[in-house]
């Protein structure tokens, strides 16, 4: 999914794709180093959504490590999903993968705040049900 950075645009957010479809699209776009033209805007945060295999109200907000992107983190994300009954939202960082821009602490914090608010307000996940996970 692509989460618009402007909250006013959240009603126009791309419908959640099945994780395998999103993964294949992201993989193809990353290999060709092109940004998906139909659904991507520089004002959007690229994310992958992996639905829980079992019913769950819990969600994990996943932040990949340095020198990775969300695509290279997919094996770890899938392993976590197999081990725990929760949904996983993996957010990309500016300057990584297909997300243009330059990485900075400020841009990561801003996008993390936007993604967290999206989970709370649009996906209606309770704050107490969100687990924040990062690696470095």
XYZ file of N, CA, C and O in Angstrom:
544
model
N 0.844 -1.177 0.000
C 0.000 0.000 0.000
C 0.880 1.227 0.000
O 2.045 1.156 0.368
N 0.329 2.318 -0.405
C 1.019 3.594 -0.363
C 0.193 4.505 0.518
O -0.965 4.794 0.220
N 0.768 4.936 1.631
C 0.047 5.787 2.576
C 0.381 7.231 2.249
O 1.542 7.643 2.348
N -0.625 8.025 1.860
C -0.361 9.438 1.590
C 0.163 10.134 2.847
O -0.316 9.883 3.948
N 1.147 11.007 2.685
C 1.684 11.738 3.821
C 0.688 12.757 4.340
O 0.729 13.120 5.506
N -0.217 13.200 3.483
C -1.247 14.161 3.880
C -2.488 13.399 4.329
O -3.105 12.681 3.556
N -2.865 13.574 5.592
C -4.002 12.856 6.170
C -5.297 13.071 5.377
O -6.159 12.204 5.341
N -5.448 14.208 4.732
C -6.655 14.507 3.963
C -6.829 13.561 2.779
O -7.924 13.401 2.258
N -5.741 12.934 2.355
C -5.768 12.032 1.199
C -5.997 10.569 1.590
O -6.019 9.702 0.727
N -6.158 10.278 2.875
C -6.252 8.889 3.309
C -7.453 8.159 2.738
O -7.428 6.954 2.565
N -8.506 8.862 2.412
C -9.668 8.187 1.828
C -9.341 7.647 0.441
O -10.021 6.775 -0.074
N -8.283 8.148 -0.178
C -7.879 7.706 -1.513
C -6.781 6.644 -1.474
O -6.215 6.314 -2.504
N -6.473 6.124 -0.298
C -5.388 5.157 -0.170
C -5.677 3.914 -0.986
O -6.796 3.417 -1.009
N -4.651 3.416 -1.636
C -4.758 2.185 -2.405
C -5.286 1.074 -1.510
O -4.855 0.919 -0.384
N -6.213 0.302 -2.015
C -6.758 -0.831 -1.273
C -5.639 -1.778 -0.888
O -4.714 -1.983 -1.651
N -5.742 -2.348 0.306
C -4.724 -3.295 0.746
C -4.675 -4.466 -0.219
O -5.687 -5.068 -0.546
N -3.491 -4.767 -0.693
C -3.297 -5.886 -1.599
C -2.927 -7.120 -0.795
O -2.404 -7.021 0.299
N -3.181 -8.288 -1.353
C -2.650 -9.496 -0.736
C -1.141 -9.360 -0.714
O -0.541 -8.862 -1.659
N -0.524 -9.803 0.357
C 0.913 -9.588 0.518
C 1.728 -10.193 -0.615
O 2.724 -9.622 -1.033
N 1.322 -11.331 -1.145
C 2.120 -11.936 -2.212
C 2.046 -11.099 -3.491
O 3.026 -10.957 -4.210
N 0.898 -10.500 -3.769
C 0.751 -9.630 -4.940
C 1.599 -8.378 -4.767
O 2.332 -7.980 -5.675
N 1.512 -7.770 -3.602
C 2.290 -6.561 -3.333
C 3.780 -6.859 -3.389
O 4.561 -6.087 -3.935
N 4.167 -7.987 -2.854
C 5.584 -8.384 -2.845
C 6.101 -8.529 -4.268
O 7.165 -8.020 -4.605
N 5.348 -9.209 -5.117
C 5.791 -9.415 -6.501
C 5.880 -8.087 -7.259
O 6.814 -7.867 -8.029
N 4.917 -7.189 -7.026
C 4.944 -5.877 -7.674
C 6.159 -5.095 -7.203
O 6.886 -4.513 -8.004
N 6.388 -5.092 -5.886
C 7.521 -4.365 -5.338
C 8.835 -4.942 -5.856
O 9.748 -4.210 -6.226
N 8.920 -6.266 -5.909
C 10.135 -6.924 -6.388
C 10.430 -6.519 -7.834
O 11.547 -6.152 -8.177
N 9.405 -6.554 -8.678
C 9.575 -6.181 -10.088
C 10.007 -4.711 -10.201
O 10.925 -4.386 -10.936
N 9.363 -3.824 -9.420
C 9.690 -2.403 -9.488
C 11.083 -2.120 -8.943
O 11.797 -1.272 -9.456
N 11.486 -2.841 -7.905
C 12.813 -2.621 -7.336
C 13.898 -3.097 -8.300
O 14.907 -2.429 -8.475
N 13.660 -4.230 -8.916
C 14.649 -4.756 -9.860
C 14.825 -3.789 -11.031
O 15.934 -3.508 -11.458
N 13.729 -3.246 -11.527
C 13.825 -2.311 -12.648
C 14.130 -0.890 -12.177
O 14.316 0.007 -12.983
N 14.177 -0.682 -10.848
C 14.445 0.621 -10.229
C 13.456 1.677 -10.696
O 13.763 2.851 -10.814
N 12.238 1.252 -10.982
C 11.244 2.241 -11.362
C 10.158 2.294 -10.300
O 9.914 1.330 -9.591
N 9.536 3.433 -10.212
C 8.466 3.632 -9.242
C 7.155 3.259 -9.916
O 6.917 3.632 -11.056
N 6.276 2.492 -9.228
C 4.989 2.143 -9.840
C 4.219 3.404 -10.204
O 3.944 4.215 -9.340
N 3.901 3.576 -11.456
C 3.314 4.829 -11.915
C 1.851 5.003 -11.533
O 1.425 6.100 -11.225
N 1.054 3.947 -11.538
C -0.382 4.091 -11.288
C -0.699 4.564 -9.884
O -1.508 5.431 -9.684
N -0.082 3.937 -8.902
C -0.518 4.168 -7.533
C 0.472 4.951 -6.691
O 0.164 5.326 -5.589
N 1.664 5.213 -7.195
C 2.667 5.850 -6.362
C 2.764 7.335 -6.635
O 2.716 7.783 -7.768
N 2.918 8.066 -5.572
C 3.163 9.495 -5.640
C 4.306 9.780 -4.674
O 4.394 9.143 -3.636
N 5.187 10.729 -4.995
C 6.265 11.039 -4.055
C 5.747 11.471 -2.688
O 6.475 11.469 -1.722
N 4.491 11.844 -2.616
C 3.898 12.251 -1.343
C 3.299 11.058 -0.597
O 2.492 11.231 0.298
N 3.680 9.850 -0.986
C 3.173 8.635 -0.351
C 4.323 7.816 0.221
O 5.429 7.853 -0.286
N 4.017 7.071 1.268
C 5.000 6.213 1.919
C 4.754 4.777 1.458
O 3.693 4.215 1.730
N 5.700 4.141 0.776
C 5.515 2.743 0.372
C 5.549 1.827 1.602
O 6.426 1.949 2.452
N 4.583 0.943 1.685
C 4.507 -0.013 2.792
C 4.076 -1.368 2.235
O 3.437 -1.444 1.194
N 4.437 -2.421 2.941
C 3.897 -3.739 2.647
C 3.019 -4.148 3.809
O 3.358 -3.907 4.967
N 1.892 -4.759 3.497
C 0.970 -5.246 4.513
C 0.898 -6.761 4.397
O 0.622 -7.295 3.338
N 1.168 -7.427 5.500
C 1.062 -8.880 5.576
C -0.025 -9.206 6.585
O 0.157 -8.991 7.784
N -1.157 -9.706 6.103
C -2.262 -10.056 6.993
C -1.907 -11.294 7.806
O -1.217 -12.189 7.327
N -2.397 -11.310 9.017
C -2.181 -12.464 9.891
C -2.822 -13.693 9.275
O -3.875 -13.614 8.641
N -2.186 -14.833 9.478
C -2.745 -16.097 8.987
C -3.940 -16.528 9.847
O -4.759 -17.319 9.411
N -4.020 -16.002 11.080
C -5.116 -16.310 12.002
C -5.797 -15.003 12.387
O -5.173 -13.943 12.338
N -7.065 -15.052 12.797
C -7.732 -13.820 13.230
C -6.932 -13.130 14.339
O -6.454 -13.783 15.260
N -6.755 -11.823 14.213
C -5.965 -11.090 15.191
C -6.339 -9.616 15.200
O -6.677 -9.050 14.167
N -6.271 -9.018 16.381
C -6.447 -7.567 16.504
C -5.089 -6.881 16.630
O -5.012 -5.668 16.624
N -4.027 -7.663 16.723
C -2.671 -7.136 16.927
C -1.996 -6.812 15.597
O -2.217 -7.480 14.595
N -1.167 -5.775 15.621
C -0.402 -5.396 14.429
C 1.015 -5.042 14.844
O 1.245 -4.489 15.919
N 1.950 -5.370 13.982
C 3.353 -5.042 14.203
C 3.753 -4.022 13.153
O 3.526 -4.235 11.957
N 4.291 -2.901 13.599
C 4.821 -1.890 12.686
C 6.314 -2.158 12.574
O 7.062 -2.012 13.541
N 6.744 -2.606 11.399
C 8.093 -3.109 11.183
C 8.972 -2.048 10.526
O 8.608 -1.479 9.498
N 10.140 -1.810 11.134
C 11.140 -0.907 10.570
C 12.388 -1.721 10.256
O 12.985 -2.325 11.152
N 12.776 -1.759 8.993
C 13.941 -2.550 8.588
C 15.234 -1.887 9.045
O 15.249 -0.731 9.467
N 16.329 -2.612 8.924
C 17.640 -2.106 9.311
C 18.301 -1.305 8.206
O 17.799 -1.219 7.085
N 19.441 -0.727 8.541
C 20.227 0.023 7.571
C 20.748 -0.947 6.506
O 20.977 -2.118 6.780
N 20.910 -0.474 5.289
C 21.381 -1.274 4.148
C 20.386 -2.358 3.760
O 20.747 -3.348 3.137
N 19.125 -2.197 4.149
C 18.033 -3.087 3.752
C 16.927 -2.223 3.171
O 16.984 -1.006 3.250
N 15.924 -2.863 2.629
C 14.672 -2.195 2.312
C 13.566 -3.185 2.676
O 13.855 -4.287 3.144
N 12.311 -2.800 2.489
C 11.248 -3.714 2.926
C 11.246 -5.007 2.120
O 10.876 -6.045 2.635
N 11.688 -4.946 0.885
C 11.739 -6.171 0.081
C 12.779 -7.149 0.631
O 12.501 -8.335 0.773
N 13.960 -6.654 0.960
C 14.996 -7.557 1.476
C 14.670 -8.054 2.882
O 15.294 -8.994 3.361
N 13.675 -7.455 3.530
C 13.252 -7.877 4.871
C 12.100 -8.870 4.839
O 11.659 -9.337 5.887
N 11.604 -9.188 3.645
C 10.393 -10.017 3.535
C 10.532 -11.396 4.172
O 9.582 -11.889 4.775
N 11.681 -12.045 4.051
C 11.823 -13.371 4.672
C 11.676 -13.291 6.185
O 11.000 -14.126 6.788
N 12.286 -12.284 6.806
C 12.141 -12.106 8.254
C 10.697 -11.778 8.609
O 10.142 -12.333 9.564
N 10.073 -10.907 7.845
C 8.683 -10.528 8.107
C 7.774 -11.753 8.017
O 6.916 -11.969 8.882
N 7.965 -12.567 7.001
C 7.140 -13.775 6.839
C 7.378 -14.757 7.983
O 6.444 -15.409 8.453
N 8.617 -14.844 8.473
C 8.925 -15.723 9.594
C 8.209 -15.233 10.862
O 7.630 -16.030 11.604
N 8.224 -13.932 11.083
C 7.517 -13.368 12.240
C 6.023 -13.654 12.128
O 5.373 -14.042 13.102
N 5.472 -13.482 10.934
C 4.033 -13.715 10.738
C 3.665 -15.174 10.980
O 2.605 -15.470 11.514
N 4.537 -16.101 10.581
C 4.271 -17.524 10.833
C 4.311 -17.843 12.327
O 3.582 -18.693 12.809
N 5.189 -17.153 13.045
C 5.387 -17.449 14.469
C 4.350 -16.790 15.378
O 4.057 -17.316 16.455
N 3.799 -15.654 14.957
C 2.891 -14.896 15.819
C 1.613 -14.527 15.074
O 1.670 -14.127 13.910
N 0.471 -14.608 15.754
C -0.795 -14.231 15.107
C -0.988 -12.708 15.126
O -1.640 -12.161 16.009
N -0.388 -12.031 14.156
C -0.547 -10.588 14.066
C -0.371 -10.125 12.628
O 0.191 -10.822 11.803
N -0.910 -8.947 12.347
C -0.746 -8.325 11.034
C 0.566 -7.546 11.059
O 0.963 -7.032 12.106
N 1.231 -7.435 9.918
C 2.500 -6.709 9.874
C 2.437 -5.629 8.793
O 2.081 -5.897 7.648
N 2.758 -4.406 9.195
C 2.910 -3.282 8.276
C 4.392 -2.940 8.257
O 4.967 -2.598 9.290
N 5.022 -3.057 7.106
C 6.440 -2.717 6.958
C 6.530 -1.404 6.190
O 6.026 -1.295 5.079
N 7.137 -0.417 6.803
C 7.248 0.914 6.218
C 8.629 1.102 5.591
O 9.633 0.715 6.175
N 8.669 1.693 4.411
C 9.940 1.986 3.742
C 10.463 3.328 4.219
O 9.699 4.185 4.675
N 11.784 3.523 4.111
C 12.421 4.788 4.460
C 12.773 5.541 3.184
O 13.131 4.927 2.171
N 12.689 6.867 3.248
C 13.096 7.677 2.101
C 14.534 7.338 1.724
O 15.390 7.176 2.581
N 14.767 7.193 0.421
C 16.094 6.885 -0.080
C 16.399 5.392 -0.110
O 17.477 4.990 -0.530
N 15.436 4.560 0.302
C 15.606 3.103 0.289
C 14.583 2.499 -0.671
O 13.481 3.018 -0.828
N 14.945 1.355 -1.278
C 14.005 0.656 -2.152
C 13.470 1.570 -3.230
O 14.225 2.239 -3.932
N 12.144 1.622 -3.343
C 11.512 2.441 -4.384
C 11.105 3.823 -3.885
O 10.475 4.579 -4.611
N 11.443 4.156 -2.622
C 11.019 5.428 -2.035
C 12.095 6.482 -2.309
O 13.159 6.464 -1.714
N 11.817 7.416 -3.234
C 12.822 8.436 -3.545
C 13.047 9.366 -2.353
O 12.248 9.418 -1.425
N 14.116 10.089 -2.391
C 14.430 11.045 -1.334
C 15.734 10.693 -0.663
O 16.448 9.780 -1.080
N 16.036 11.422 0.370
C 17.270 11.219 1.108
C 16.906 10.835 2.538
O 16.109 11.524 3.185
N 17.484 9.744 3.051
C 17.150 9.342 4.412
C 17.662 10.348 5.449
O 18.740 10.918 5.290
N 16.846 10.563 6.452
C 17.251 11.406 7.580
C 16.412 10.993 8.782
O 15.328 10.415 8.635
N 16.910 11.293 9.958
C 16.150 10.976 11.175
C 14.799 11.693 11.144
O 13.776 11.119 11.516
N 14.798 12.919 10.669
C 13.558 13.699 10.612
C 12.526 13.051 9.686
O 11.355 12.928 10.040
N 12.961 12.617 8.489
C 12.007 12.018 7.549
C 11.496 10.666 8.061
O 10.320 10.342 7.890
N 12.362 9.898 8.713
C 11.929 8.605 9.257
C 10.895 8.824 10.364
O 9.851 8.159 10.387
N 11.150 9.761 11.265
C 10.202 10.037 12.355
C 8.874 10.557 11.823
O 7.806 10.154 12.295
N 8.936 11.442 10.824
C 7.701 11.984 10.235
C 6.884 10.872 9.575
O 5.671 10.768 9.780
N 7.546 10.020 8.781
C 6.833 8.930 8.120
C 6.331 7.893 9.121
O 5.246 7.333 8.956
N 7.105 7.630 10.163
C 6.676 6.689 11.199
C 5.429 7.214 11.908
O 4.485 6.463 12.176
N 5.411 8.512 12.196
C 4.248 9.122 12.838
C 3.028 9.048 11.928
O 1.928 8.702 12.364
N 3.222 9.322 10.640
C 2.122 9.242 9.671
C 1.591 7.814 9.586
O 0.379 7.585 9.605
N 2.500 6.836 9.499
C 2.089 5.434 9.402
C 1.356 4.991 10.657
O 0.328 4.309 10.584
N 1.860 5.370 11.815
C 1.196 5.020 13.075
C -0.216 5.615 13.116
O -1.177 4.927 13.480
N -0.346 6.880 12.747
C -1.674 7.509 12.733
C -2.601 6.835 11.731
O -3.800 6.712 11.977
N -2.052 6.392 10.611
C -2.845 5.659 9.627
C -3.376 4.359 10.235
O -4.541 4.012 10.059
N -2.530 3.641 10.940
C -2.972 2.390 11.573
C -4.071 2.664 12.588
O -5.049 1.917 12.682
N -3.931 3.739 13.351
C -4.919 4.078 14.384
C -6.232 4.582 13.774
O -7.310 4.124 14.161
N -6.141 5.505 12.831
C -7.335 6.195 12.335
C -8.038 5.496 11.177
O -9.257 5.511 11.096
N -7.276 4.913 10.259
C -7.886 4.287 9.081
C -8.104 2.797 9.307
O -9.186 2.280 9.053
N -7.073 2.110 9.768
C -7.207 0.667 10.006
C -7.922 0.367 11.326
O -8.270 -0.781 11.580
N -8.111 1.404 12.163
C -8.856 1.279 13.439
C -8.221 0.257 14.382
O -8.903 -0.506 15.052
N -6.894 0.242 14.423
C -6.182 -0.638 15.336
C -5.923 0.148 16.617
O -5.447 1.288 16.566
N -6.248 -0.441 17.748
C -6.021 0.226 19.026
C -4.526 0.399 19.259
O -3.728 -0.482 18.928
N -4.171 1.507 19.876
C -2.761 1.772 20.155
C -2.138 0.654 20.994
O -0.996 0.252 20.764
N -2.909 0.117 21.928
C -2.407 -0.956 22.796
C -2.197 -2.269 22.028
O -1.542 -3.181 22.529
N -2.733 -2.361 20.810
C -2.582 -3.564 19.986
C -1.475 -3.423 18.934
O -1.284 -4.317 18.106
N -0.758 -2.303 18.942
C 0.319 -2.088 17.972
C 1.661 -2.313 18.646
O 1.962 -1.723 19.680
N 2.451 -3.171 18.032
C 3.796 -3.461 18.501
C 4.767 -2.817 17.519
O 4.649 -3.011 16.312
N 5.704 -2.044 18.030
C 6.691 -1.393 17.168
C 7.972 -2.217 17.217
O 8.485 -2.512 18.295
N 8.454 -2.592 16.035
C 9.615 -3.472 15.931
C 10.601 -2.859 14.948
O 10.233 -2.503 13.840
N 11.833 -2.753 15.361
C 12.858 -2.236 14.468
C 14.156 -2.993 14.654
O 14.386 -3.602 15.702
N 14.968 -2.950 13.642
C 16.286 -3.589 13.734
C 17.314 -2.672 13.104
O 16.980 -1.811 12.301
N 18.535 -2.879 13.503
C 19.601 -2.007 13.003
C 20.827 -2.823 12.686
O 20.985 -3.922 13.153
